[in-house]
PDB file of C-alpha atoms in Angstrom:
ATOM      1  CA  MET A  10       0.022   0.063   0.151  1.00 45.00           C
ATOM      2  CA  ILE A  11       3.058   2.542   0.965  1.00 46.00           C
ATOM      3  CA  LEU A  12       4.467   1.963  -2.897  1.00 50.00           C
ATOM      4  CA  GLN A  13       0.968   3.167  -4.361  1.00 58.00           C
ATOM      5  CA  HIS A  14       1.111   6.558  -2.234  1.00 54.00           C
ATOM      6  CA  GLU A  15       4.898   7.199  -2.840  1.00 63.00           C
ATOM      7  CA  SER A  16       4.229   5.902  -6.572  1.00 73.00           C
ATOM      8  CA  LEU A  17       1.671   8.601  -7.193  1.00 74.00           C
ATOM      9  CA  GLN A  18       3.281  11.211  -5.160  1.00 78.00           C
ATOM     10  CA  VAL A  19       6.767  10.830  -6.679  1.00 80.00           C
ATOM     11  CA  LYS A  20       5.073  11.097 -10.527  1.00 83.00           C
ATOM     12  CA  HIS A  21       3.204  14.321  -9.133  1.00 80.00           C
ATOM     13  CA  GLN A  22       6.343  15.316  -7.570  1.00 84.00           C
ATOM     14  CA  ILE A  23       8.464  15.244 -10.910  1.00 86.00           C
ATOM     15  CA  VAL A  24       5.402  17.548 -12.766  1.00 87.00           C
ATOM     16  CA  LYS A  25       6.164  20.098 -10.076  1.00 87.00           C
ATOM     17  CA  ASP A  26       9.973  19.846 -10.664  1.00 88.00           C
ATOM     18  CA  LEU A  27       9.621  20.253 -14.437  1.00 88.00           C
ATOM     19  CA  GLU A  28       7.253  23.331 -13.407  1.00 88.00           C
ATOM     20  CA  ASN A  29       9.998  24.812 -11.731  1.00 89.00           C
ATOM     21  CA  GLY A  30      12.248  24.050 -14.586  1.00 88.00           C
ATOM     22  CA  TYR A  31      10.294  25.851 -16.900  1.00 88.00           C
ATOM     23  CA  PHE A  32       9.531  28.701 -14.417  1.00 89.00           C
ATOM     24  CA  TYR A  33      13.576  28.940 -14.215  1.00 88.00           C
ATOM     25  CA  VAL A  34      14.087  29.063 -17.999  1.00 83.00           C
ATOM     26  CA  ALA A  35      11.254  30.690 -19.493  1.00 84.00           C
ATOM     27  CA  ARG A  36       9.823  32.865 -16.758  1.00 87.00           C
ATOM     28  CA  ILE A  37      12.722  34.186 -14.527  1.00 86.00           C
ATOM     29  CA  SER A  38      11.259  37.116 -13.773  1.00 87.00           C
ATOM     30  CA  ASP A  39       7.918  34.896 -11.926  1.00 87.00           C
ATOM     31  CA  TYR A  40      10.418  32.243 -11.045  1.00 88.00           C
ATOM     32  CA  HIS A  41      10.892  33.653  -7.236  1.00 88.00           C
ATOM     33  CA  LYS A  42       7.472  34.672  -6.931  1.00 89.00           C
ATOM     34  CA  HIS A  43       6.154  30.742  -7.444  1.00 86.00           C
ATOM     35  CA  PHE A  44       8.752  29.293  -6.069  1.00 89.00           C
ATOM     36  CA  SER A  45       9.656  30.722  -2.687  1.00 89.00           C
ATOM     37  CA  ARG A  46      10.961  28.776   0.234  1.00 90.00           C
ATOM     38  CA  GLU A  47       7.148  29.108   1.830  1.00 91.00           C
ATOM     39  CA  HIS A  48       6.121  28.221  -1.322  1.00 89.00           C
ATOM     40  CA  ILE A  49       7.883  25.029  -2.203  1.00 88.00           C
ATOM     41  CA  ILE A  50       7.348  23.908   1.346  1.00 90.00           C
ATOM     42  CA  PHE A  51       3.425  24.123   0.774  1.00 91.00           C
ATOM     43  CA  TYR A  52       4.017  22.276  -2.840  1.00 88.00           C
ATOM     44  CA  VAL A  53       5.852  19.664  -1.216  1.00 87.00           C
ATOM     45  CA  CYS A  54       3.502  18.909   1.482  1.00 89.00           C
ATOM     46  CA  SER A  55       0.492  19.567  -0.894  1.00 88.00           C
ATOM     47  CA  ILE A  56       1.665  16.801  -3.300  1.00 85.00           C
ATOM     48  CA  TRP A  57       2.069  14.322  -0.336  1.00 83.00           C
ATOM     49  CA  MET A  58      -1.540  14.987   1.156  1.00 85.00           C
ATOM     50  CA  PHE A  59      -2.778  14.539  -2.475  1.00 83.00           C
ATOM     51  CA  GLY A  60      -1.192  11.273  -2.539  1.00 77.00           C
ATOM     52  CA  TYR A  61      -2.594  10.085   0.422  1.00 78.00           C
ATOM     53  CA  ALA A  62      -6.082  12.021  -0.179  1.00 80.00           C
ATOM     54  CA  VAL A  63      -6.430   9.504  -3.796  1.00 77.00           C
ATOM     55  CA  HIS A  64      -6.375   6.741  -1.302  1.00 76.00           C
ATOM     56  CA  VAL A  65      -9.356   7.726   1.164  1.00 77.00           C
ATOM     57  CA  PRO A  66     -12.150   6.832  -0.717  1.00 75.00           C
ATOM     58  CA  ASN A  67     -10.888   3.228  -0.421  1.00 72.00           C
ATOM     59  CA  HIS A  68     -10.980   3.184   3.077  1.00 73.00           C
ATOM     60  CA  LEU A  69     -14.260   4.841   3.246  1.00 77.00           C
ATOM     61  CA  GLY A  70     -16.051   1.932   1.210  1.00 73.00           C
ATOM     62  CA  TRP A  71     -15.255   2.494  -2.187  1.00 73.00           C
ATOM     63  CA  GLY A  72     -13.458  -0.570  -2.800  1.00 68.00           C
ATOM     64  CA  GLU A  73     -10.970  -1.988  -0.134  1.00 69.00           C
ATOM     65  CA  VAL A  74      -7.488  -3.216   0.833  1.00 68.00           C
ATOM     66  CA  ARG A  75      -6.745  -7.116   0.202  1.00 72.00           C
ATOM     67  CA  PHE A  76      -4.586  -9.128  -1.202  1.00 74.00           C
ATOM     68  CA  SER A  77      -4.021  -8.776  -5.418  1.00 71.00           C
ATOM     69  CA  GLN A  78      -3.944 -11.704  -7.215  1.00 75.00           C
ATOM     70  CA  LEU A  79      -2.823  -9.554  -9.724  1.00 74.00           C
ATOM     71  CA  PHE A  80       0.420  -7.849  -8.072  1.00 69.00           C
ATOM     72  CA  HIS A  81       0.843 -10.688  -5.225  1.00 75.00           C
ATOM     73  CA  PHE A  82       0.630  -8.223  -2.569  1.00 71.00           C
ATOM     74  CA  CYS A  83      -1.823  -6.403  -0.344  1.00 72.00           C
ATOM     75  CA  THR A  84      -3.178  -3.196  -2.399  1.00 70.00           C
ATOM     76  CA  PHE A  85      -6.254  -1.091  -3.210  1.00 66.00           C
ATOM     77  CA  ASP A  86      -9.304  -3.303  -4.710  1.00 64.00           C
ATOM     78  CA  THR A  87      -7.934  -4.330  -8.277  1.00 59.00           C
ATOM     79  CA  GLU A  88     -11.148  -5.795  -8.963  1.00 66.00           C
ATOM     80  CA  SER A  89     -13.097  -2.619  -8.632  1.00 71.00           C
ATOM     81  CA  LEU A  90     -13.592  -0.862 -12.469  1.00 79.00           C
ATOM     82  CA  SER A  91     -14.835   2.301 -11.047  1.00 79.00           C
ATOM     83  CA  TYR A  92     -11.399   2.864  -8.525  1.00 75.00           C
ATOM     84  CA  LYS A  93      -8.969   1.428 -11.226  1.00 77.00           C
ATOM     85  CA  LEU A  94     -10.116   4.477 -13.536  1.00 84.00           C
ATOM     86  CA  PHE A  95     -10.211   6.950 -10.917  1.00 80.00           C
ATOM     87  CA  TYR A  96      -6.399   5.733 -10.040  1.00 78.00           C
ATOM     88  CA  GLY A  97      -5.467   5.632 -13.408  1.00 82.00           C
ATOM     89  CA  GLY A  98      -6.950   8.746 -14.143  1.00 87.00           C
ATOM     90  CA  MET A  99      -4.733  10.690 -11.312  1.00 83.00           C
ATOM     91  CA  LEU A 100      -1.577   8.935 -13.003  1.00 84.00           C
ATOM     92  CA  ALA A 101      -2.474   9.841 -16.454  1.00 89.00           C
ATOM     93  CA  LEU A 102      -2.800  13.392 -14.943  1.00 89.00           C
ATOM     94  CA  ALA A 103       0.788  13.115 -13.898  1.00 87.00           C
ATOM     95  CA  ILE A 104       1.995  12.188 -17.399  1.00 90.00           C
ATOM     96  CA  VAL A 105       0.227  14.446 -19.658  1.00 92.00           C
ATOM     97  CA  LEU A 106       1.574  17.410 -17.218  1.00 90.00           C
ATOM     98  CA  ALA A 107       4.969  16.209 -17.306  1.00 90.00           C
ATOM     99  CA  PHE A 108       4.542  16.075 -21.081  1.00 93.00           C
ATOM    100  CA  VAL A 109       3.204  19.574 -21.376  1.00 93.00           C
ATOM    101  CA  PHE A 110       5.757  20.801 -19.192  1.00 90.00           C
ATOM    102  CA  TYR A 111       8.910  19.048 -21.414  1.00 91.00           C
ATOM    103  CA  ALA A 112       7.093  20.158 -24.306  1.00 92.00           C
ATOM    104  CA  LYS A 113       6.983  23.906 -22.788  1.00 90.00           C
ATOM    105  CA  ILE A 114      10.705  23.863 -21.724  1.00 88.00           C
ATOM    106  CA  TYR A 115      11.746  22.283 -25.230  1.00 88.00           C
ATOM    107  CA  LEU A 116       9.811  25.004 -27.090  1.00 88.00           C
ATOM    108  CA  VAL A 117      11.651  27.601 -25.384  1.00 85.00           C
ATOM    109  CA  LEU A 118      14.941  26.215 -25.423  1.00 80.00           C
ATOM    110  CA  ARG A 119      14.885  25.309 -29.353  1.00 80.00           C
ATOM    111  CA  HIS A 120      14.474  29.236 -29.953  1.00 78.00           C
ATOM    112  CA  THR A 121      16.997  30.315 -27.527  1.00 76.00           C
ATOM    113  CA  THR A 122      20.865  30.107 -26.800  1.00 74.00           C
ATOM    114  CA  LEU A 123      20.769  29.478 -23.500  1.00 66.00           C
ATOM    115  CA  ALA A 124      21.217  25.649 -23.821  1.00 65.00           C
ATOM    116  CA  ARG A 125      24.152  25.683 -26.114  1.00 71.00           C
ATOM    117  CA  HIS A 126      25.692  28.397 -23.947  1.00 74.00           C
ATOM    118  CA  MET A 127      25.532  26.067 -21.012  1.00 71.00           C
ATOM    119  CA  ILE A 128      26.450  23.084 -22.737  1.00 74.00           C
ATOM    120  CA  LEU A 129      29.411  24.719 -24.425  1.00 78.00           C
ATOM    121  CA  ASN A 130      29.967  26.649 -21.191  1.00 74.00           C
ATOM    122  CA  LYS A 131      30.274  30.009 -22.742  1.00 64.00           C
ATOM    123  CA  GLN A 132      30.325  33.677 -21.474  1.00 58.00           C
ATOM    124  CA  GLY A 133      27.780  35.892 -22.761  1.00 52.00           C
ATOM    125  CA  GLY A 134      24.774  33.660 -22.824  1.00 48.00           C
ATOM    126  CA  ASN A 135      23.398  35.601 -19.810  1.00 51.00           C
ATOM    127  CA  LYS A 136      20.635  37.447 -21.765  1.00 52.00           C
ATOM    128  CA  VAL A 137      17.422  37.718 -20.650  1.00 48.00           C
ATOM    129  CA  ASN A 138      15.888  34.354 -20.666  1.00 50.00           C
ATOM    130  CA  GLY A 139      18.727  33.455 -23.450  1.00 48.00           C
ATOM    131  CA  LEU A 140      16.638  34.556 -26.042  1.00 48.00           C
ATOM    132  CA  ASP A 141      18.616  36.027 -29.122  1.00 43.00           C
TER     133      ASP A 141
END
């Protein structure tokens, strides 16, 4: 059961890390407003609480925790189609958001010299947002 919480939390933490990277690369002027120490603590706590909140319906009667013949350990009710769709939707959300932020970062870096300057360790690549 713990692995499911952590799996969902890690996937959503990766999304938050990608959002952080996007703001750092593309919107540096907004970066410190969105990623201050207090905001980061809030984000981390909310992601962990979200991971556990997704499992609350399972403990309130929507499915149950039992031994799964499919996974061969105790887990949420893998026989309940509605709960599988709900849980799968939460995982799919993380995957889609990760793709969106990867694409945004790629599009920004594609039109800049920032990445090239960082890789080649050149000076003078410190233009605003790395744009030419």
